[in-house]
Short mmCIF file of C-alpha atoms in Angstrom, two decimals:
data_model
loop_
_atom_site.label_atom_id
_atom_site.label_comp_id
_atom_site.label_asym_id
_atom_site.label_seq_id
_atom_site.Cartn_x
_atom_site.Cartn_y
_atom_site.Cartn_z
CA MET A 1 22.32 16.70 -4.84
CA GLU A 2 22.71 19.91 -6.78
CA TYR A 3 20.23 22.80 -7.14
CA ASN A 4 20.22 25.17 -10.10
CA GLU A 5 20.70 28.89 -9.51
CA GLU A 6 16.95 29.59 -9.42
CA LEU A 7 16.38 26.71 -6.93
CA THR A 8 13.73 25.32 -9.27
CA LYS A 9 15.49 22.11 -10.32
CA VAL A 10 17.52 19.48 -8.50
CA SER A 11 20.01 17.13 -10.17
CA LYS A 12 22.29 14.32 -9.01
CA ILE A 13 19.65 12.86 -6.69
CA ASN A 14 20.55 9.35 -5.51
CA ILE A 15 17.63 6.94 -5.18
CA ALA A 16 18.16 3.41 -3.85
CA TYR A 17 15.39 1.12 -5.08
CA ILE A 18 15.19 -2.03 -2.92
CA GLY A 19 13.28 -4.61 -4.91
CA GLY A 20 14.59 -3.08 -8.12
CA GLY A 21 13.96 -6.22 -10.14
CA SER A 22 10.20 -5.66 -9.97
CA HIS A 23 8.21 -6.54 -13.08
CA ASN A 24 5.26 -4.39 -12.03
CA TRP A 25 5.78 -1.50 -9.62
CA ALA A 26 9.12 -0.59 -11.24
CA ARG A 27 7.21 0.28 -14.42
CA ILE A 28 5.01 2.70 -12.46
CA PHE A 29 8.09 4.24 -10.87
CA MET A 30 9.88 4.65 -14.20
CA ASN A 31 6.79 6.08 -15.87
CA ASP A 32 6.01 8.67 -13.23
CA ILE A 33 9.52 9.88 -12.47
CA SER A 34 10.35 10.25 -16.16
CA GLN A 35 7.56 12.80 -16.63
CA ASP A 36 8.87 15.44 -14.25
CA ASN A 37 11.41 17.91 -15.66
CA ASP A 38 12.55 19.36 -12.33
CA ILE A 39 14.37 16.39 -10.79
CA SER A 40 17.06 14.06 -12.11
CA GLY A 41 19.78 11.75 -10.91
CA GLU A 42 20.64 8.09 -10.46
CA VAL A 43 18.44 5.13 -9.50
CA ARG A 44 20.38 2.19 -8.09
CA LEU A 45 18.44 -1.01 -8.46
CA TYR A 46 19.07 -3.70 -5.84
CA ASP A 47 17.30 -7.06 -5.86
CA ILE A 48 18.10 -10.57 -4.67
CA ASP A 49 17.47 -11.45 -8.32
CA PHE A 50 20.34 -9.47 -9.86
CA GLN A 51 19.40 -10.37 -13.43
CA ALA A 52 15.91 -8.92 -12.92
CA ALA A 53 17.48 -5.69 -11.64
CA LYS A 54 19.84 -5.73 -14.65
CA ALA A 55 16.84 -6.02 -16.97
CA ASN A 56 15.24 -2.99 -15.32
CA GLU A 57 18.52 -1.09 -15.73
CA THR A 58 18.22 -1.55 -19.50
CA ILE A 59 14.51 -0.74 -19.58
CA GLY A 60 14.85 2.24 -17.23
CA ASN A 61 17.62 3.83 -19.27
CA LYS A 62 15.31 3.82 -22.28
CA THR A 63 12.61 5.79 -20.46
CA SER A 64 14.42 9.02 -19.60
CA ASP A 65 17.63 10.88 -20.33
CA ARG A 66 17.39 12.65 -16.96
CA TRP A 67 17.69 9.48 -14.89
CA GLU A 68 20.46 6.89 -15.02
CA TYR A 69 19.47 3.40 -13.87
CA LYS A 70 22.18 1.13 -12.48
CA ALA A 71 21.77 -2.43 -11.17
CA VAL A 72 23.98 -3.22 -8.18
CA ALA A 73 24.87 -6.59 -6.67
CA LYS A 74 25.09 -5.54 -3.02
CA ILE A 75 22.67 -3.55 -0.91
CA GLU A 76 25.46 -1.31 0.41
CA GLU A 77 26.15 -0.21 -3.17
CA ALA A 78 22.55 0.93 -3.47
CA LEU A 79 22.33 2.64 -0.08
CA THR A 80 25.66 4.43 0.28
CA ASP A 81 25.02 8.19 0.00
CA ALA A 82 21.36 7.62 -0.98
CA ASP A 83 19.05 10.61 -0.60
CA PHE A 84 15.90 8.47 -0.90
CA VAL A 85 15.33 4.75 -0.36
CA PHE A 86 12.30 3.11 -1.98
CA ILE A 87 11.21 -0.30 -0.67
CA SER A 88 9.01 -2.37 -2.94
CA ILE A 89 9.62 -6.07 -2.38
CA LEU A 90 7.71 -9.33 -2.71
CA PRO A 91 8.13 -11.07 0.66
CA GLY A 92 8.89 -14.65 -0.27
CA SER A 93 7.08 -16.32 -3.13
CA PHE A 94 3.53 -16.58 -4.40
CA GLU A 95 3.63 -20.27 -3.42
CA GLU A 96 4.02 -19.12 0.18
CA MET A 97 1.24 -16.59 -0.32
CA LYS A 98 -1.03 -19.46 -1.43
CA ILE A 99 -0.60 -20.88 2.07
CA ASP A 100 -1.38 -17.47 3.65
CA VAL A 101 -4.54 -16.94 1.64
CA HIS A 102 -6.01 -20.32 0.81
CA MET A 103 -5.12 -22.78 3.60
CA PRO A 104 -7.60 -21.13 6.03
CA GLU A 105 -10.44 -21.72 3.55
CA LYS A 106 -10.94 -25.28 4.79
CA TYR A 107 -12.08 -23.71 8.08
CA GLY A 108 -14.48 -21.34 6.31
CA ILE A 109 -12.18 -18.30 6.42
CA TYR A 110 -11.91 -16.44 3.12
CA GLN A 111 -9.56 -13.59 2.27
CA SER A 112 -9.92 -11.27 -0.69
CA VAL A 113 -6.29 -10.07 -0.59
CA GLY A 114 -4.55 -11.62 2.41
CA ASP A 115 -1.57 -9.28 2.59
CA THR A 116 -2.47 -6.80 5.34
CA VAL A 117 -4.51 -8.18 8.25
CA GLY A 118 -6.28 -11.42 8.94
CA ILE A 119 -4.53 -14.76 8.98
CA GLY A 120 -2.83 -14.05 5.66
CA GLY A 121 -1.47 -10.72 6.87
CA ILE A 122 -0.06 -12.32 10.03
CA PHE A 123 1.86 -15.02 8.17
CA ARG A 124 3.01 -12.58 5.49
CA SER A 125 4.40 -10.48 8.36
CA TRP A 126 6.28 -13.55 9.63
CA ARG A 127 8.26 -13.46 6.34
CA THR A 128 8.32 -9.72 5.77
CA VAL A 129 9.34 -8.24 9.13
CA PRO A 130 12.83 -9.83 9.19
CA MET A 131 13.47 -8.57 5.64
CA ILE A 132 12.40 -5.03 6.55
CA ALA A 133 14.45 -5.20 9.76
CA GLU A 134 17.55 -6.06 7.73
CA ILE A 135 16.88 -3.12 5.40
CA ALA A 136 16.50 -0.81 8.41
CA GLU A 137 19.85 -1.97 9.81
CA ASN A 138 21.51 -1.29 6.46
CA VAL A 139 19.90 2.16 6.18
CA LYS A 140 21.24 2.96 9.66
CA LYS A 141 24.71 1.85 8.55
CA TYR A 142 24.96 3.31 5.04
CA CYS A 143 22.52 6.23 4.70
CA PRO A 144 21.02 7.19 8.09
CA LYS A 145 19.84 10.60 6.85
CA ALA A 146 18.02 9.28 3.77
CA TRP A 147 14.25 9.46 3.43
CA VAL A 148 12.83 5.92 3.33
CA VAL A 149 9.60 5.35 1.41
CA ASN A 150 7.86 1.98 1.81
CA PHE A 151 5.35 0.52 -0.64
CA THR A 152 5.43 -3.07 0.68
CA ASN A 153 2.54 -4.76 2.49
CA PRO A 154 1.66 -5.30 5.26
CA MET A 155 2.26 -1.55 5.32
CA SER A 156 1.63 -0.83 9.02
CA ASN A 157 3.86 -3.66 10.21
CA CYS A 158 6.63 -2.67 7.79
CA ILE A 159 6.67 0.92 9.05
CA LYS A 160 6.47 -0.26 12.66
CA THR A 161 9.50 -2.49 12.04
CA LEU A 162 11.57 0.30 10.45
CA TYR A 163 11.10 2.48 13.54
CA GLU A 164 11.58 -0.39 16.01
CA VAL A 165 14.95 -1.26 14.48
CA PHE A 166 16.12 2.31 13.76
CA PRO A 167 14.10 4.82 15.85
CA GLU A 168 15.76 7.84 14.19
CA ILE A 169 14.88 6.70 10.68
CA LYS A 170 13.04 9.15 8.43
CA ALA A 171 10.49 6.75 7.00
CA TYR A 172 6.88 6.73 5.88
CA GLY A 173 4.60 4.45 3.91
CA CYS A 174 2.74 5.24 0.69
CA CYS A 175 -0.59 3.76 -0.36
CA HIS A 176 -2.80 4.84 -3.25
CA GLU A 177 -6.12 3.65 -1.79
CA VAL A 178 -7.22 7.12 -0.62
CA PHE A 179 -6.65 8.48 -4.14
CA GLY A 180 -9.20 5.97 -5.42
CA THR A 181 -11.74 7.32 -2.94
CA GLN A 182 -10.98 10.90 -4.01
CA LYS A 183 -11.71 9.79 -7.58
CA LEU A 184 -15.02 8.33 -6.41
CA LEU A 185 -15.84 11.68 -4.74
CA LYS A 186 -14.92 13.39 -8.01
CA ALA A 187 -17.41 11.13 -9.85
CA ALA A 188 -20.15 11.92 -7.32
CA LEU A 189 -19.44 15.66 -7.59
CA GLU A 190 -19.43 15.68 -11.39
CA GLU A 191 -22.65 13.65 -11.56
CA LYS A 192 -24.43 15.94 -9.10
CA THR A 193 -23.23 19.32 -10.39
CA GLY A 194 -22.38 18.75 -14.05
CA LEU A 195 -18.81 19.95 -13.48
CA LYS A 196 -16.25 18.49 -15.89
CA ASN A 197 -12.62 17.41 -15.54
CA VAL A 198 -12.33 17.95 -11.79
CA ASP A 199 -8.76 17.21 -10.60
CA PHE A 200 -9.15 14.61 -7.85
CA ARG A 201 -6.13 16.07 -6.05
CA GLU A 202 -8.11 19.28 -5.53
CA ILE A 203 -10.64 17.34 -3.48
CA MET A 204 -9.62 18.04 0.11
CA VAL A 205 -10.15 15.18 2.56
CA ASN A 206 -9.45 14.60 6.23
CA VAL A 207 -7.89 11.15 6.47
CA LYS A 208 -7.60 9.05 9.64
CA GLY A 209 -7.26 5.40 10.47
CA ILE A 210 -4.83 2.61 9.64
CA ASN A 211 -3.63 1.44 6.27
CA HIS A 212 -6.36 -0.16 4.15
CA PHE A 213 -8.89 0.78 6.85
CA THR A 214 -8.66 4.55 6.55
CA TRP A 215 -11.69 6.85 6.86
CA ILE A 216 -12.68 10.31 5.63
CA ASP A 217 -14.99 12.45 7.79
CA LYS A 218 -14.57 15.72 5.86
CA ALA A 219 -14.37 16.25 2.11
CA SER A 220 -14.70 19.40 0.04
CA TYR A 221 -13.99 20.87 -3.37
CA LYS A 222 -13.47 24.62 -3.70
CA GLY A 223 -15.83 25.33 -0.83
CA ILE A 224 -18.40 22.65 -1.77
CA ASP A 225 -19.12 20.22 1.08
CA LEU A 226 -19.00 16.76 -0.50
CA LEU A 227 -20.51 14.77 2.39
CA PRO A 228 -24.16 15.54 1.45
CA ILE A 229 -23.36 14.78 -2.20
CA TYR A 230 -21.73 11.48 -1.26
CA THR A 231 -24.70 10.62 0.98
CA ASP A 232 -27.07 10.84 -2.00
CA PHE A 233 -24.56 9.05 -4.23
CA ALA A 234 -24.16 6.13 -1.83
CA GLU A 235 -27.93 5.83 -1.44
CA LYS A 236 -28.45 5.86 -5.21
CA TYR A 237 -25.87 3.14 -5.92
CA LYS A 238 -26.16 1.03 -2.75
CA GLU A 239 -27.75 -1.90 -4.64
CA SER A 240 -26.52 -1.55 -8.23
CA GLY A 241 -23.00 -0.45 -7.36
CA PHE A 242 -21.08 2.23 -9.24
CA GLN A 243 -18.47 1.65 -11.92
CA LYS A 244 -16.97 3.97 -14.50
CA GLY A 245 -14.89 3.07 -17.51
CA GLU A 246 -14.29 -0.21 -19.30
CA LYS A 247 -13.08 -2.25 -16.34
CA ASN A 248 -15.70 -4.20 -14.44
CA TRP A 249 -15.60 -5.99 -11.10
CA PHE A 250 -16.38 -9.42 -12.60
CA ASN A 251 -13.48 -9.37 -15.08
CA ASP A 252 -10.84 -7.44 -13.13
CA HIS A 253 -9.32 -8.52 -9.82
CA PHE A 254 -8.65 -4.95 -8.68
CA VAL A 255 -11.98 -3.33 -9.52
CA SER A 256 -15.08 -3.28 -7.33
CA ALA A 257 -18.53 -1.73 -7.63
CA GLU A 258 -17.97 0.16 -4.33
CA ARG A 259 -20.91 -1.55 -2.62
CA VAL A 260 -18.84 -2.31 0.50
CA LYS A 261 -17.87 1.38 0.72
CA PHE A 262 -21.46 2.47 0.34
CA ASP A 263 -22.71 -0.03 2.92
CA LEU A 264 -20.08 1.04 5.46
CA PHE A 265 -20.98 4.69 4.85
CA ARG A 266 -24.63 3.98 5.52
CA LYS A 267 -23.66 2.13 8.73
CA TYR A 268 -21.25 4.76 10.11
CA ASN A 269 -21.90 8.01 8.22
CA CYS A 270 -18.19 8.18 7.43
CA ILE A 271 -16.42 7.39 4.14
CA ALA A 272 -14.30 4.24 4.13
CA ALA A 273 -11.29 5.28 2.05
CA ALA A 274 -9.84 2.01 0.75
CA GLY A 275 -10.75 -0.53 -1.89
CA ASP A 276 -13.60 -2.92 -1.13
CA ARG A 277 -11.27 -5.96 -1.24
CA HIS A 278 -9.22 -4.54 1.61
CA LEU A 279 -12.11 -3.11 3.62
CA ALA A 280 -13.87 -6.48 3.69
CA GLU A 281 -10.97 -8.06 5.60
CA PHE A 282 -11.17 -5.65 8.55
CA VAL A 283 -14.77 -6.43 9.47
CA PRO A 284 -16.41 -9.72 10.50
CA ASN A 285 -16.00 -12.44 7.86
CA ASP A 286 -19.73 -12.87 7.38
CA TRP A 287 -20.36 -9.23 6.42
CA TYR A 288 -18.92 -9.35 2.91
CA LEU A 289 -16.35 -12.11 2.39
CA GLN A 290 -18.77 -15.02 2.65
CA ASP A 291 -20.71 -13.66 -0.34
CA ASN A 292 -18.30 -11.43 -2.25
CA GLU A 293 -20.19 -11.71 -5.55
CA LYS A 294 -23.30 -10.23 -3.94
CA TRP A 295 -21.11 -7.29 -2.89
CA MET A 296 -19.58 -7.10 -6.36
CA PHE A 297 -15.86 -7.58 -5.78
CA LYS A 298 -13.48 -10.40 -6.61
CA MET A 299 -11.33 -12.56 -4.38
CA THR A 300 -7.78 -12.20 -5.70
CA LEU A 301 -6.75 -15.83 -6.11
CA VAL A 302 -3.03 -16.45 -5.78
CA ASP A 303 -3.10 -18.66 -8.88
CA TRP A 304 -4.14 -15.53 -10.77
CA ARG A 305 -1.16 -13.66 -9.30
CA ILE A 306 1.15 -16.45 -10.46
CA SER A 307 -0.34 -16.35 -13.96
CA ASN A 308 -0.14 -12.56 -14.06
CA ARG A 309 3.51 -12.64 -12.98
CA LYS A 310 4.30 -14.87 -15.97
CA GLU A 311 2.70 -12.29 -18.25
CA LEU A 312 4.71 -9.48 -16.62
CA ILE A 313 7.95 -11.45 -17.08
CA LYS A 314 7.04 -11.97 -20.74
CA GLU A 315 6.49 -8.21 -21.05
CA THR A 316 9.95 -7.62 -19.55
CA GLU A 317 11.47 -9.95 -22.14
CA ASP A 318 9.63 -8.14 -24.94
CA LEU A 319 10.85 -4.74 -23.67
CA LEU A 320 14.43 -6.03 -23.56
CA SER A 321 14.31 -7.55 -27.04
CA GLY A 322 12.73 -4.47 -28.58
CA LYS A 323 9.62 -6.41 -29.54
CA LYS A 324 7.71 -3.95 -27.39
CA GLU A 325 8.42 -0.30 -26.61
CA PHE A 326 7.99 1.22 -23.17
CA GLU A 327 4.78 3.23 -23.44
CA LYS A 328 4.61 6.29 -21.22
CA LYS A 329 1.18 6.85 -19.73
CA GLU A 330 -0.44 9.61 -17.74
CA ASP A 331 0.93 9.66 -14.22
CA SER A 332 -0.30 6.66 -12.27
CA GLY A 333 -1.93 8.65 -9.48
CA GLU A 334 0.83 7.65 -7.06
CA ASP A 335 2.19 10.67 -5.17
CA PHE A 336 5.86 9.87 -4.65
CA VAL A 337 7.10 12.46 -7.18
CA ARG A 338 5.19 15.25 -5.41
CA GLN A 339 6.56 13.97 -2.11
CA ILE A 340 10.17 14.00 -3.34
CA LYS A 341 9.74 17.54 -4.66
CA GLY A 342 8.23 18.64 -1.35
CA ILE A 343 11.15 17.21 0.63
CA LEU A 344 13.61 18.82 -1.80
CA GLY A 345 11.93 22.19 -1.22
CA LEU A 346 10.74 22.62 -4.80
CA LYS A 347 7.01 22.65 -4.04
CA ASP A 348 5.21 21.94 -0.76
CA ALA A 349 2.66 19.14 -0.84
CA VAL A 350 -0.07 17.57 1.29
CA THR A 351 -0.93 13.91 0.84
CA ASN A 352 -1.77 10.82 2.90
CA ILE A 353 0.99 8.63 4.34
CA ASN A 354 1.58 6.05 7.08
CA MET A 355 3.71 7.02 10.10
CA PRO A 356 3.84 6.28 13.84
CA ASN A 357 1.12 8.07 15.78
CA HIS A 358 2.34 11.10 17.72
CA GLY A 359 -1.18 12.39 18.31
CA GLN A 360 -2.38 12.89 14.74
CA VAL A 361 -5.16 10.39 15.54
CA GLU A 362 -6.23 11.29 19.06
CA ASN A 363 -7.83 8.06 20.22
CA ILE A 364 -5.35 5.55 18.76
CA GLU A 365 -2.41 4.61 20.96
CA LYS A 366 0.86 6.51 20.56
CA GLY A 367 3.44 4.69 18.47
CA ALA A 368 0.91 2.68 16.46
CA VAL A 369 1.28 3.25 12.74
CA VAL A 370 -1.63 5.32 11.45
CA GLU A 371 -2.61 6.81 8.10
CA THR A 372 -3.34 10.54 7.90
CA ASN A 373 -2.48 13.45 5.67
CA ALA A 374 0.97 14.96 6.07
CA PHE A 375 2.66 18.19 5.05
CA PHE A 376 5.80 17.84 2.90
CA THR A 377 8.26 20.73 2.87
CA THR A 378 12.05 21.20 2.78
CA ASN A 379 13.59 18.10 4.40
CA TYR A 380 10.54 17.75 6.64
CA VAL A 381 7.42 15.61 6.75
CA SER A 382 4.83 16.50 9.38
CA PRO A 383 1.64 14.46 9.94
CA ILE A 384 -1.49 16.61 10.10
CA MET A 385 -3.74 16.40 13.16
CA ALA A 386 -6.82 14.49 12.03
CA GLY A 387 -8.84 14.23 15.25
CA LYS A 388 -10.58 11.17 16.64
CA VAL A 389 -11.80 8.08 14.86
CA ASP A 390 -15.51 7.50 15.44
CA ASP A 391 -15.98 5.23 18.47
CA LYS A 392 -17.97 2.59 16.56
CA ILE A 393 -15.36 2.44 13.80
CA LEU A 394 -12.62 2.31 16.41
CA GLU A 395 -14.14 -0.88 17.82
CA LEU A 396 -13.55 -2.54 14.43
CA MET A 397 -10.06 -1.05 14.21
CA LYS A 398 -8.84 -1.86 17.74
CA PRO A 399 -7.86 -5.54 17.30
CA HIS A 400 -5.72 -4.61 14.29
CA VAL A 401 -4.09 -1.65 16.03
CA GLU A 402 -3.32 -3.77 19.10
CA ASN A 403 -1.92 -6.56 16.95
CA GLN A 404 0.62 -4.31 15.19
CA GLY A 405 3.10 -4.25 18.05
CA LEU A 406 2.46 -7.87 19.00
CA ILE A 407 3.03 -9.17 15.47
CA VAL A 408 6.18 -7.13 14.91
CA LYS A 409 7.65 -8.18 18.25
CA ALA A 410 6.82 -11.84 17.57
CA CYS A 411 8.36 -11.71 14.11
CA LEU A 412 11.52 -9.91 15.23
CA ASN A 413 12.04 -12.40 18.07
CA ARG A 414 10.84 -15.42 16.02
CA ASP A 415 8.46 -16.11 18.89
CA LYS A 416 5.79 -18.55 17.69
CA GLU A 417 3.80 -18.44 20.93
CA MET A 418 3.49 -14.68 20.67
CA LEU A 419 2.56 -14.99 16.99
CA TYR A 420 -0.20 -17.43 17.97
CA LYS A 421 -1.51 -14.89 20.47
CA ALA A 422 -1.71 -12.33 17.65
CA PHE A 423 -3.38 -14.99 15.47
CA ARG A 424 -6.09 -15.43 18.11
CA ASN A 425 -6.45 -11.68 18.64
CA ASP A 426 -7.28 -11.16 14.98
CA PRO A 427 -11.04 -11.41 14.30
CA GLN A 428 -10.47 -14.17 11.73
CA GLY A 429 -8.39 -16.26 14.13
CA ALA A 430 -10.74 -15.47 17.01
CA SER A 431 -13.66 -16.92 15.05
CA LEU A 432 -12.15 -20.41 15.16
CA LYS A 433 -12.63 -23.02 17.85
CA GLU A 434 -9.47 -23.41 19.94
CA GLU A 435 -8.68 -26.87 18.57
CA ASP A 436 -9.12 -25.72 14.96
CA ALA A 437 -7.09 -22.57 15.59
CA LYS A 438 -4.14 -24.56 16.98
CA THR A 439 -4.30 -27.06 14.12
CA LEU A 440 -4.48 -24.42 11.38
CA PHE A 441 -1.70 -22.33 12.94
CA ALA A 442 0.60 -25.35 13.20
CA GLU A 443 -0.23 -26.54 9.67
CA MET A 444 0.49 -23.14 8.17
CA LEU A 445 3.80 -22.72 10.02
CA GLU A 446 4.90 -26.23 9.00
CA ALA A 447 3.97 -25.59 5.37
CA LEU A 448 5.80 -22.26 5.30
CA GLU A 449 8.92 -23.61 7.00
CA LYS A 450 9.50 -25.91 4.00
CA PHE A 451 10.41 -22.79 1.99
CA ASN A 452 13.24 -21.78 4.37
#
């Protein structure tokens, strides 16, 4: 890396992008990083599908003259001398994900996402953990001092794996779910006060929990306490739901009317800071998932993901042929550019990330991966002490926290008996009769093994 004389710009940054053939998240990456004038360098795209990475090399080089995109055939080519490593991979195929998400339905277990916890999250981990472990080994070998940024789900288990394999790794996980809740707080504030154009990043929140089941117990904007405002807001929209903009929960898989959030707030007097689709999977199945339309959110069917992937591949082809131009948009709301600049010493930042617990959440076991705010400054990322999770919320969180280590250990050792124990520890698996649990577990493993 090279700094200019004023120490206000950094060039020749090396970013290794693992999963660089992405047809979706790569576009977000290219869009956001192209809009900052203070950083530049090379992005090396590595993917098991080299041609997909090659396509993104062509598309990426059209987006910015400050960044050079280069597809590489071997992971060591991407990682050698990397300053940052971004991990954004699809673990396996969507056909395998169909097994994760939809096979349990014959036993009355429904999953709105199926990539984090629950039965789907456990079997996704079975595929993902070995892949992440291999990446960790390669980081240790080729760029041990690089900062590693993970975007892949199941987030907690991926971060846990990185540290299990390479304890000295400098890694953290990024998730945009809290930003969506800050935007909801912005909407509540603007409706209550008449303020206009509030920047959601200026809404200060205290974040604590685990990925996709994170909670906010303090929120403010320029000295205004937002908890009383949100209390009124949640009460007002508890039945009708709240939506803003053209997208609507019944025609968009990623939009909800926030009714799950509002209901959880009214139960616990604390703001659940993830999307309704994710939140619903951490609580008993009969709270929201058995009647998702009543709660105004969609189940993300894997057939839809398959169809959407075809559309994204078609978009890639159109971008390559020139039939379509890459359209730069406002920044996505992801925070990785601010994080990079913080680590480079250009501008300190505070934002939420996932890291092993060293006390930032007081009543969650040490070493478990938790989500809190963190302070980013020159070559340093420090989680911010967030306090305790409310005891009643912790009861919901505990099985998932306890399962983190068990799942990762089972997946690393390819121990099916241990994986079954984690399966039964999860509230979804625990809800089954023993005979049904054993049958479903065996059926899912057998179905997935056909892809190996």
